[in-house]
JSON list of C-alpha atoms in Angstrom, two decimals:
[
{"chain": "A", "resi": 1, "resn": "MET", "atom": "CA", "xyz": [50.73, 45.98, -126.43]},
{"chain": "A", "resi": 2, "resn": "PRO", "atom": "CA", "xyz": [49.93, 43.50, -129.44]},
{"chain": "A", "resi": 3, "resn": "GLU", "atom": "CA", "xyz": [51.58, 44.33, -132.65]},
{"chain": "A", "resi": 4, "resn": "PRO", "atom": "CA", "xyz": [49.34, 45.26, -135.69]},
{"chain": "A", "resi": 5, "resn": "VAL", "atom": "CA", "xyz": [49.66, 42.68, -138.74]},
{"chain": "A", "resi": 6, "resn": "VAL", "atom": "CA", "xyz": [47.33, 42.31, -141.74]},
{"chain": "A", "resi": 7, "resn": "ILE", "atom": "CA", "xyz": [46.98, 38.95, -143.55]},
{"chain": "A", "resi": 8, "resn": "VAL", "atom": "CA", "xyz": [47.50, 38.92, -147.19]},
{"chain": "A", "resi": 9, "resn": "GLY", "atom": "CA", "xyz": [45.09, 36.32, -148.83]},
{"chain": "A", "resi": 10, "resn": "CYS", "atom": "CA", "xyz": [41.68, 35.52, -148.13]},
{"chain": "A", "resi": 11, "resn": "GLY", "atom": "CA", "xyz": [41.70, 31.75, -149.17]},
{"chain": "A", "resi": 12, "resn": "GLY", "atom": "CA", "xyz": [41.84, 28.75, -147.04]},
{"chain": "A", "resi": 13, "resn": "HIS", "atom": "CA", "xyz": [45.35, 29.23, -146.21]},
{"chain": "A", "resi": 14, "resn": "GLY", "atom": "CA", "xyz": [45.02, 32.92, -144.81]},
{"chain": "A", "resi": 15, "resn": "ARG", "atom": "CA", "xyz": [42.30, 32.13, -142.55]},
{"chain": "A", "resi": 16, "resn": "GLU", "atom": "CA", "xyz": [44.22, 28.98, -140.88]},
{"chain": "A", "resi": 17, "resn": "ILE", "atom": "CA", "xyz": [46.91, 31.54, -140.40]},
{"chain": "A", "resi": 18, "resn": "PHE", "atom": "CA", "xyz": [44.20, 33.76, -138.88]},
{"chain": "A", "resi": 19, "resn": "GLY", "atom": "CA", "xyz": [43.69, 30.56, -136.50]},
{"chain": "A", "resi": 20, "resn": "ILE", "atom": "CA", "xyz": [47.56, 30.46, -135.61]},
{"chain": "A", "resi": 21, "resn": "VAL", "atom": "CA", "xyz": [47.49, 33.99, -134.83]},
{"chain": "A", "resi": 22, "resn": "ALA", "atom": "CA", "xyz": [44.52, 33.45, -132.49]},
{"chain": "A", "resi": 23, "resn": "ALA", "atom": "CA", "xyz": [46.48, 30.46, -130.78]},
{"chain": "A", "resi": 24, "resn": "VAL", "atom": "CA", "xyz": [49.32, 32.82, -130.57]},
{"chain": "A", "resi": 25, "resn": "ASN", "atom": "CA", "xyz": [47.05, 35.52, -128.60]},
{"chain": "A", "resi": 26, "resn": "ASP", "atom": "CA", "xyz": [45.48, 33.02, -126.49]},
{"chain": "A", "resi": 27, "resn": "GLY", "atom": "CA", "xyz": [48.48, 33.60, -123.87]},
{"chain": "A", "resi": 28, "resn": "HIS", "atom": "CA", "xyz": [50.83, 31.41, -125.79]},
{"chain": "A", "resi": 29, "resn": "GLY", "atom": "CA", "xyz": [53.14, 34.34, -127.15]},
{"chain": "A", "resi": 30, "resn": "ASP", "atom": "CA", "xyz": [53.64, 37.78, -127.97]},
{"chain": "A", "resi": 31, "resn": "PRO", "atom": "CA", "xyz": [50.34, 39.00, -129.05]},
{"chain": "A", "resi": 32, "resn": "TRP", "atom": "CA", "xyz": [49.48, 40.35, -132.30]},
{"chain": "A", "resi": 33, "resn": "LYS", "atom": "CA", "xyz": [46.62, 42.53, -133.24]},
{"chain": "A", "resi": 34, "resn": "VAL", "atom": "CA", "xyz": [44.91, 41.41, -136.54]},
{"chain": "A", "resi": 35, "resn": "LEU", "atom": "CA", "xyz": [43.63, 44.62, -138.70]},
{"chain": "A", "resi": 36, "resn": "GLY", "atom": "CA", "xyz": [42.06, 42.37, -141.22]},
{"chain": "A", "resi": 37, "resn": "PHE", "atom": "CA", "xyz": [42.78, 40.52, -144.71]},
{"chain": "A", "resi": 38, "resn": "LEU", "atom": "CA", "xyz": [44.33, 42.23, -148.08]},
{"chain": "A", "resi": 39, "resn": "ASP", "atom": "CA", "xyz": [43.42, 40.62, -151.02]},
{"chain": "A", "resi": 40, "resn": "ASP", "atom": "CA", "xyz": [43.27, 41.71, -154.90]},
{"chain": "A", "resi": 41, "resn": "ALA", "atom": "CA", "xyz": [40.42, 39.97, -155.74]},
{"chain": "A", "resi": 42, "resn": "PRO", "atom": "CA", "xyz": [38.59, 38.06, -152.92]},
{"chain": "A", "resi": 43, "resn": "SER", "atom": "CA", "xyz": [35.82, 35.74, -153.71]},
{"chain": "A", "resi": 44, "resn": "GLU", "atom": "CA", "xyz": [32.15, 35.81, -152.61]},
{"chain": "A", "resi": 45, "resn": "ALA", "atom": "CA", "xyz": [32.69, 32.58, -150.62]},
{"chain": "A", "resi": 46, "resn": "ASN", "atom": "CA", "xyz": [35.93, 34.02, -148.95]},
{"chain": "A", "resi": 47, "resn": "LEU", "atom": "CA", "xyz": [34.60, 37.01, -147.97]},
{"chain": "A", "resi": 48, "resn": "HIS", "atom": "CA", "xyz": [31.54, 35.12, -146.39]},
{"chain": "A", "resi": 49, "resn": "ALA", "atom": "CA", "xyz": [34.11, 32.88, -144.69]},
{"chain": "A", "resi": 50, "resn": "LEU", "atom": "CA", "xyz": [36.14, 35.91, -143.12]},
{"chain": "A", "resi": 51, "resn": "ALA", "atom": "CA", "xyz": [32.58, 37.32, -141.76]},
{"chain": "A", "resi": 52, "resn": "ARG", "atom": "CA", "xyz": [31.98, 34.04, -140.06]},
{"chain": "A", "resi": 53, "resn": "LEU", "atom": "CA", "xyz": [35.51, 34.40, -138.72]},
{"chain": "A", "resi": 54, "resn": "GLY", "atom": "CA", "xyz": [34.66, 37.98, -137.68]},
{"chain": "A", "resi": 55, "resn": "ALA", "atom": "CA", "xyz": [37.27, 38.95, -140.14]},
{"chain": "A", "resi": 56, "resn": "ALA", "atom": "CA", "xyz": [37.60, 42.31, -142.41]},
{"chain": "A", "resi": 57, "resn": "TRP", "atom": "CA", "xyz": [38.62, 42.26, -145.85]},
{"chain": "A", "resi": 58, "resn": "LEU", "atom": "CA", "xyz": [40.62, 45.67, -145.89]},
{"chain": "A", "resi": 59, "resn": "GLY", "atom": "CA", "xyz": [41.22, 45.99, -149.72]},
{"chain": "A", "resi": 60, "resn": "PRO", "atom": "CA", "xyz": [43.81, 45.23, -152.08]},
{"chain": "A", "resi": 61, "resn": "ASN", "atom": "CA", "xyz": [47.40, 44.50, -151.49]},
{"chain": "A", "resi": 62, "resn": "ALA", "atom": "CA", "xyz": [48.47, 47.79, -152.03]},
{"chain": "A", "resi": 63, "resn": "LEU", "atom": "CA", "xyz": [46.81, 49.61, -148.98]},
{"chain": "A", "resi": 64, "resn": "LEU", "atom": "CA", "xyz": [49.77, 47.66, -147.16]},
{"chain": "A", "resi": 65, "resn": "ALA", "atom": "CA", "xyz": [51.73, 51.16, -148.10]},
{"chain": "A", "resi": 66, "resn": "GLU", "atom": "CA", "xyz": [48.98, 53.00, -146.06]},
{"chain": "A", "resi": 67, "resn": "LEU", "atom": "CA", "xyz": [48.82, 50.75, -143.06]},
{"chain": "A", "resi": 68, "resn": "ASP", "atom": "CA", "xyz": [51.48, 50.74, -139.86]},
{"chain": "A", "resi": 69, "resn": "ALA", "atom": "CA", "xyz": [51.65, 47.38, -139.69]},
{"chain": "A", "resi": 70, "resn": "HIS", "atom": "CA", "xyz": [53.52, 43.69, -140.08]},
{"chain": "A", "resi": 71, "resn": "PHE", "atom": "CA", "xyz": [52.33, 41.56, -142.84]},
{"chain": "A", "resi": 72, "resn": "VAL", "atom": "CA", "xyz": [52.20, 37.79, -143.17]},
{"chain": "A", "resi": 73, "resn": "ILE", "atom": "CA", "xyz": [51.32, 36.18, -146.66]},
{"chain": "A", "resi": 74, "resn": "GLY", "atom": "CA", "xyz": [48.36, 33.53, -146.61]},
{"chain": "A", "resi": 75, "resn": "ILE", "atom": "CA", "xyz": [48.77, 32.01, -150.08]},
{"chain": "A", "resi": 76, "resn": "GLY", "atom": "CA", "xyz": [49.89, 28.09, -149.90]},
{"chain": "A", "resi": 77, "resn": "ASP", "atom": "CA", "xyz": [51.33, 28.25, -153.43]},
{"chain": "A", "resi": 78, "resn": "PRO", "atom": "CA", "xyz": [55.23, 29.14, -153.01]},
{"chain": "A", "resi": 79, "resn": "ARG", "atom": "CA", "xyz": [55.62, 30.71, -156.57]},
{"chain": "A", "resi": 80, "resn": "ILE", "atom": "CA", "xyz": [52.58, 33.08, -155.94]},
{"chain": "A", "resi": 81, "resn": "ARG", "atom": "CA", "xyz": [53.60, 33.78, -152.43]},
{"chain": "A", "resi": 82, "resn": "ALA", "atom": "CA", "xyz": [57.06, 34.74, -153.91]},
{"chain": "A", "resi": 83, "resn": "ALA", "atom": "CA", "xyz": [55.70, 36.95, -156.24]},
{"chain": "A", "resi": 84, "resn": "VAL", "atom": "CA", "xyz": [53.08, 38.78, -153.97]},
{"chain": "A", "resi": 85, "resn": "ALA", "atom": "CA", "xyz": [56.45, 39.29, -151.58]},
{"chain": "A", "resi": 86, "resn": "ALA", "atom": "CA", "xyz": [58.19, 40.92, -154.39]},
{"chain": "A", "resi": 87, "resn": "ARG", "atom": "CA", "xyz": [55.22, 43.69, -154.77]},
{"chain": "A", "resi": 88, "resn": "LEU", "atom": "CA", "xyz": [54.99, 44.06, -150.80]},
{"chain": "A", "resi": 89, "resn": "ASP", "atom": "CA", "xyz": [58.78, 44.43, -150.00]},
{"chain": "A", "resi": 90, "resn": "PRO", "atom": "CA", "xyz": [59.39, 47.70, -151.42]},
{"chain": "A", "resi": 91, "resn": "LEU", "atom": "CA", "xyz": [56.62, 48.94, -149.29]},
{"chain": "A", "resi": 92, "resn": "GLY", "atom": "CA", "xyz": [58.74, 49.05, -146.35]},
{"chain": "A", "resi": 93, "resn": "ARG", "atom": "CA", "xyz": [56.65, 47.10, -143.92]},
{"chain": "A", "resi": 94, "resn": "PRO", "atom": "CA", "xyz": [57.79, 44.07, -142.02]},
{"chain": "A", "resi": 95, "resn": "ALA", "atom": "CA", "xyz": [57.19, 40.69, -142.30]},
{"chain": "A", "resi": 96, "resn": "ALA", "atom": "CA", "xyz": [55.49, 38.82, -139.22]},
{"chain": "A", "resi": 97, "resn": "THR", "atom": "CA", "xyz": [56.85, 35.52, -138.17]},
{"chain": "A", "resi": 98, "resn": "VAL", "atom": "CA", "xyz": [53.98, 33.28, -136.90]},
{"chain": "A", "resi": 99, "resn": "VAL", "atom": "CA", "xyz": [54.37, 30.22, -134.87]},
{"chain": "A", "resi": 100, "resn": "HIS", "atom": "CA", "xyz": [51.75, 28.19, -133.39]},
{"chain": "A", "resi": 101, "resn": "PRO", "atom": "CA", "xyz": [52.24, 27.68, -129.59]},
{"chain": "A", "resi": 102, "resn": "ALA", "atom": "CA", "xyz": [51.87, 23.62, -130.53]},
{"chain": "A", "resi": 103, "resn": "ALA", "atom": "CA", "xyz": [54.49, 23.92, -133.08]},
{"chain": "A", "resi": 104, "resn": "THR", "atom": "CA", "xyz": [57.97, 22.59, -131.67]},
{"chain": "A", "resi": 105, "resn": "VAL", "atom": "CA", "xyz": [61.19, 24.39, -132.39]},
{"chain": "A", "resi": 106, "resn": "GLY", "atom": "CA", "xyz": [64.39, 22.83, -131.31]},
{"chain": "A", "resi": 107, "resn": "LEU", "atom": "CA", "xyz": [67.91, 24.55, -130.68]},
{"chain": "A", "resi": 108, "resn": "GLY", "atom": "CA", "xyz": [70.38, 26.39, -132.97]},
{"chain": "A", "resi": 109, "resn": "ASN", "atom": "CA", "xyz": [67.74, 27.33, -135.68]},
{"chain": "A", "resi": 110, "resn": "GLN", "atom": "CA", "xyz": [68.03, 30.23, -138.20]},
{"chain": "A", "resi": 111, "resn": "VAL", "atom": "CA", "xyz": [64.19, 31.38, -138.85]},
{"chain": "A", "resi": 112, "resn": "ALA", "atom": "CA", "xyz": [63.87, 33.86, -141.24]},
{"chain": "A", "resi": 113, "resn": "ASP", "atom": "CA", "xyz": [61.08, 36.78, -141.30]},
{"chain": "A", "resi": 114, "resn": "GLY", "atom": "CA", "xyz": [58.04, 35.71, -142.71]},
{"chain": "A", "resi": 115, "resn": "VAL", "atom": "CA", "xyz": [57.98, 32.17, -141.31]},
{"chain": "A", "resi": 116, "resn": "VAL", "atom": "CA", "xyz": [55.00, 30.39, -140.65]},
{"chain": "A", "resi": 117, "resn": "MET", "atom": "CA", "xyz": [54.75, 27.10, -138.46]},
{"chain": "A", "resi": 118, "resn": "PHE", "atom": "CA", "xyz": [51.15, 25.36, -138.47]},
{"chain": "A", "resi": 119, "resn": "ALA", "atom": "CA", "xyz": [50.05, 23.57, -135.55]},
{"chain": "A", "resi": 120, "resn": "GLY", "atom": "CA", "xyz": [52.04, 20.00, -134.70]},
{"chain": "A", "resi": 121, "resn": "ALA", "atom": "CA", "xyz": [55.20, 21.53, -137.30]},
{"chain": "A", "resi": 122, "resn": "ARG", "atom": "CA", "xyz": [58.29, 20.39, -135.60]},
{"chain": "A", "resi": 123, "resn": "ILE", "atom": "CA", "xyz": [62.20, 21.41, -136.84]},
{"chain": "A", "resi": 124, "resn": "THR", "atom": "CA", "xyz": [64.81, 19.79, -134.45]},
{"chain": "A", "resi": 125, "resn": "THR", "atom": "CA", "xyz": [68.25, 21.51, -134.51]},
{"chain": "A", "resi": 126, "resn": "ASN", "atom": "CA", "xyz": [70.63, 23.81, -136.58]},
{"chain": "A", "resi": 127, "resn": "VAL", "atom": "CA", "xyz": [67.71, 24.18, -138.97]},
{"chain": "A", "resi": 128, "resn": "THR", "atom": "CA", "xyz": [67.66, 26.93, -141.39]},
{"chain": "A", "resi": 129, "resn": "LEU", "atom": "CA", "xyz": [64.30, 28.32, -142.79]},
{"chain": "A", "resi": 130, "resn": "GLY", "atom": "CA", "xyz": [64.27, 31.27, -145.40]},
{"chain": "A", "resi": 131, "resn": "ARG", "atom": "CA", "xyz": [61.94, 34.03, -146.02]},
{"chain": "A", "resi": 132, "resn": "HIS", "atom": "CA", "xyz": [58.17, 33.01, -145.98]},
{"chain": "A", "resi": 133, "resn": "VAL", "atom": "CA", "xyz": [58.61, 29.59, -145.73]},
{"chain": "A", "resi": 134, "resn": "HIS", "atom": "CA", "xyz": [55.70, 27.73, -144.68]},
{"chain": "A", "resi": 135, "resn": "LEU", "atom": "CA", "xyz": [55.55, 24.49, -142.59]},
{"chain": "A", "resi": 136, "resn": "ASN", "atom": "CA", "xyz": [51.91, 22.90, -142.51]},
{"chain": "A", "resi": 137, "resn": "GLN", "atom": "CA", "xyz": [50.58, 20.98, -140.02]},
{"chain": "A", "resi": 138, "resn": "ASN", "atom": "CA", "xyz": [52.63, 18.20, -138.60]},
{"chain": "A", "resi": 139, "resn": "ALA", "atom": "CA", "xyz": [55.32, 18.78, -140.87]},
{"chain": "A", "resi": 140, "resn": "THR", "atom": "CA", "xyz": [58.68, 17.84, -139.66]},
{"chain": "A", "resi": 141, "resn": "VAL", "atom": "CA", "xyz": [62.25, 19.38, -140.85]},
{"chain": "A", "resi": 142, "resn": "GLY", "atom": "CA", "xyz": [65.43, 17.29, -139.57]},
{"chain": "A", "resi": 143, "resn": "HIS", "atom": "CA", "xyz": [68.89, 18.45, -138.37]},
{"chain": "A", "resi": 144, "resn": "ASP", "atom": "CA", "xyz": [70.85, 20.77, -140.44]},
{"chain": "A", "resi": 145, "resn": "ALA", "atom": "CA", "xyz": [68.11, 20.97, -143.14]},
{"chain": "A", "resi": 146, "resn": "VAL", "atom": "CA", "xyz": [68.19, 24.47, -145.44]},
{"chain": "A", "resi": 147, "resn": "LEU", "atom": "CA", "xyz": [64.82, 25.54, -146.80]},
{"chain": "A", "resi": 148, "resn": "ALA", "atom": "CA", "xyz": [65.39, 28.80, -149.09]},
{"chain": "A", "resi": 149, "resn": "ASP", "atom": "CA", "xyz": [63.19, 31.38, -149.51]},
{"chain": "A", "resi": 150, "resn": "PHE", "atom": "CA", "xyz": [59.43, 30.58, -150.02]},
{"chain": "A", "resi": 151, "resn": "VAL", "atom": "CA", "xyz": [59.39, 26.82, -149.58]},
{"chain": "A", "resi": 152, "resn": "GLN", "atom": "CA", "xyz": [56.23, 25.26, -148.86]},
{"chain": "A", "resi": 153, "resn": "VAL", "atom": "CA", "xyz": [55.98, 21.93, -146.97]},
{"chain": "A", "resi": 154, "resn": "ASN", "atom": "CA", "xyz": [52.45, 20.39, -146.60]},
{"chain": "A", "resi": 155, "resn": "PRO", "atom": "CA", "xyz": [50.70, 18.54, -143.96]},
{"chain": "A", "resi": 156, "resn": "SER", "atom": "CA", "xyz": [52.20, 15.48, -142.48]},
{"chain": "A", "resi": 157, "resn": "ALA", "atom": "CA", "xyz": [55.75, 15.62, -144.96]},
{"chain": "A", "resi": 158, "resn": "ALA", "atom": "CA", "xyz": [58.85, 14.60, -143.71]},
{"chain": "A", "resi": 159, "resn": "VAL", "atom": "CA", "xyz": [62.23, 16.26, -144.57]},
{"chain": "A", "resi": 160, "resn": "SER", "atom": "CA", "xyz": [65.06, 14.59, -143.44]},
{"chain": "A", "resi": 161, "resn": "GLY", "atom": "CA", "xyz": [68.60, 15.66, -141.92]},
{"chain": "A", "resi": 162, "resn": "ASN", "atom": "CA", "xyz": [70.88, 17.26, -143.98]},
{"chain": "A", "resi": 163, "resn": "CYS", "atom": "CA", "xyz": [68.49, 18.13, -146.88]},
{"chain": "A", "resi": 164, "resn": "VAL", "atom": "CA", "xyz": [68.46, 21.20, -149.12]},
{"chain": "A", "resi": 165, "resn": "LEU", "atom": "CA", "xyz": [65.30, 22.33, -150.57]},
{"chain": "A", "resi": 166, "resn": "GLY", "atom": "CA", "xyz": [65.45, 25.42, -153.35]},
{"chain": "A", "resi": 167, "resn": "ARG", "atom": "CA", "xyz": [63.43, 28.50, -153.40]},
{"chain": "A", "resi": 168, "resn": "ALA", "atom": "CA", "xyz": [59.91, 27.93, -153.69]},
{"chain": "A", "resi": 169, "resn": "ALA", "atom": "CA", "xyz": [60.17, 24.32, -153.68]},
{"chain": "A", "resi": 170, "resn": "LEU", "atom": "CA", "xyz": [56.51, 22.64, -152.62]},
{"chain": "A", "resi": 171, "resn": "ILE", "atom": "CA", "xyz": [57.01, 19.16, -150.60]},
{"chain": "A", "resi": 172, "resn": "GLY", "atom": "CA", "xyz": [53.40, 17.39, -151.14]},
{"chain": "A", "resi": 173, "resn": "THR", "atom": "CA", "xyz": [51.08, 16.15, -148.14]},
{"chain": "A", "resi": 174, "resn": "THR", "atom": "CA", "xyz": [52.93, 13.10, -146.37]},
{"chain": "A", "resi": 175, "resn": "ALA", "atom": "CA", "xyz": [55.82, 13.29, -148.95]},
{"chain": "A", "resi": 176, "resn": "SER", "atom": "CA", "xyz": [59.19, 12.58, -147.64]},
{"chain": "A", "resi": 177, "resn": "VAL", "atom": "CA", "xyz": [62.85, 13.78, -148.56]},
{"chain": "A", "resi": 178, "resn": "LEU", "atom": "CA", "xyz": [65.50, 11.44, -147.47]},
{"chain": "A", "resi": 179, "resn": "GLN", "atom": "CA", "xyz": [68.59, 12.12, -145.83]},
{"chain": "A", "resi": 180, "resn": "GLY", "atom": "CA", "xyz": [70.83, 14.47, -147.65]},
{"chain": "A", "resi": 181, "resn": "ARG", "atom": "CA", "xyz": [68.82, 15.08, -150.40]},
{"chain": "A", "resi": 182, "resn": "SER", "atom": "CA", "xyz": [68.48, 18.11, -152.55]},
{"chain": "A", "resi": 183, "resn": "VAL", "atom": "CA", "xyz": [65.27, 19.72, -153.91]},
{"chain": "A", "resi": 184, "resn": "GLY", "atom": "CA", "xyz": [65.47, 22.16, -156.59]},
{"chain": "A", "resi": 185, "resn": "ALA", "atom": "CA", "xyz": [64.07, 25.87, -156.74]},
{"chain": "A", "resi": 186, "resn": "GLY", "atom": "CA", "xyz": [60.68, 25.70, -157.88]},
{"chain": "A", "resi": 187, "resn": "ALA", "atom": "CA", "xyz": [60.52, 21.95, -158.00]},
{"chain": "A", "resi": 188, "resn": "THR", "atom": "CA", "xyz": [57.42, 20.20, -156.85]},
{"chain": "A", "resi": 189, "resn": "VAL", "atom": "CA", "xyz": [57.17, 16.65, -154.80]},
{"chain": "A", "resi": 190, "resn": "GLY", "atom": "CA", "xyz": [53.72, 15.11, -155.32]},
{"chain": "A", "resi": 191, "resn": "ALA", "atom": "CA", "xyz": [51.85, 13.86, -152.33]},
{"chain": "A", "resi": 192, "resn": "GLY", "atom": "CA", "xyz": [52.95, 10.95, -150.80]},
{"chain": "A", "resi": 193, "resn": "ALA", "atom": "CA", "xyz": [55.74, 10.61, -152.67]},
{"chain": "A", "resi": 194, "resn": "CYS", "atom": "CA", "xyz": [59.64, 9.53, -151.64]},
{"chain": "A", "resi": 195, "resn": "VAL", "atom": "CA", "xyz": [62.53, 11.69, -152.78]},
{"chain": "A", "resi": 196, "resn": "VAL", "atom": "CA", "xyz": [65.69, 9.29, -152.75]},
{"chain": "A", "resi": 197, "resn": "ARG", "atom": "CA", "xyz": [67.41, 11.05, -155.46]},
{"chain": "A", "resi": 198, "resn": "ASP", "atom": "CA", "xyz": [67.85, 14.82, -155.91]},
{"chain": "A", "resi": 199, "resn": "VAL", "atom": "CA", "xyz": [65.42, 16.39, -157.89]},
{"chain": "A", "resi": 200, "resn": "GLU", "atom": "CA", "xyz": [66.35, 19.00, -160.48]},
{"chain": "A", "resi": 201, "resn": "ALA", "atom": "CA", "xyz": [65.13, 22.65, -160.35]},
{"chain": "A", "resi": 202, "resn": "GLY", "atom": "CA", "xyz": [61.60, 22.94, -162.03]},
{"chain": "A", "resi": 203, "resn": "LEU", "atom": "CA", "xyz": [60.84, 19.44, -162.00]},
{"chain": "A", "resi": 204, "resn": "VAL", "atom": "CA", "xyz": [57.60, 17.79, -160.89]},
{"chain": "A", "resi": 205, "resn": "VAL", "atom": "CA", "xyz": [58.09, 14.33, -159.48]},
{"chain": "A", "resi": 206, "resn": "LYS", "atom": "CA", "xyz": [55.71, 11.84, -158.02]},
{"chain": "A", "resi": 207, "resn": "GLY", "atom": "CA", "xyz": [55.57, 8.29, -156.75]},
{"chain": "A", "resi": 208, "resn": "VAL", "atom": "CA", "xyz": [57.93, 5.67, -154.62]},
{"chain": "A", "resi": 209, "resn": "PRO", "atom": "CA", "xyz": [60.89, 6.40, -155.40]},
{"chain": "A", "resi": 210, "resn": "ALA", "atom": "CA", "xyz": [59.93, 9.96, -156.75]},
{"chain": "A", "resi": 211, "resn": "ARG", "atom": "CA", "xyz": [60.36, 10.27, -160.22]}
]
């Protein structure tokens, strides 16, 4: 029987995750039954977009307390995702891990609850993904890398082997983090940047090399 799940966040990221669940349900994994979306303040544009998908806005995030369902946080900003999780975790509902059938997951990896992998995402071997890590389309993560809770790796970004990404770090679209480098908690690596030296917590870096 399909497991019930709700998606928290009606924006584009959440609706993309709705598509991942649909792909999983298309005979490619253990099925989910999407009950709908939770959002504290959905815009009219997002509600219209949900209607086009045939999906429903159920109400504010706190409604999760009344639902016997898993949840997945469909919010692309890692710091906001962490704040939402802090409010939802005390409700005791399990976080769903959702992996697109076109993602590639190698051997010996540790994948925590709430992880989302989009189409084309790839992790190789002995990778550790913390809670609510999101790997967007065609993002890659090399061997022995450690991604702490709430890390966001945007489309086509590359994290090399033996890298360490701190809590709620964000790696921008097409950016790369070279072998063995670390990116501190809450840091942002801009789109297209190349990290050749460690990035301290909370910094925003950009360019080639990133600085």
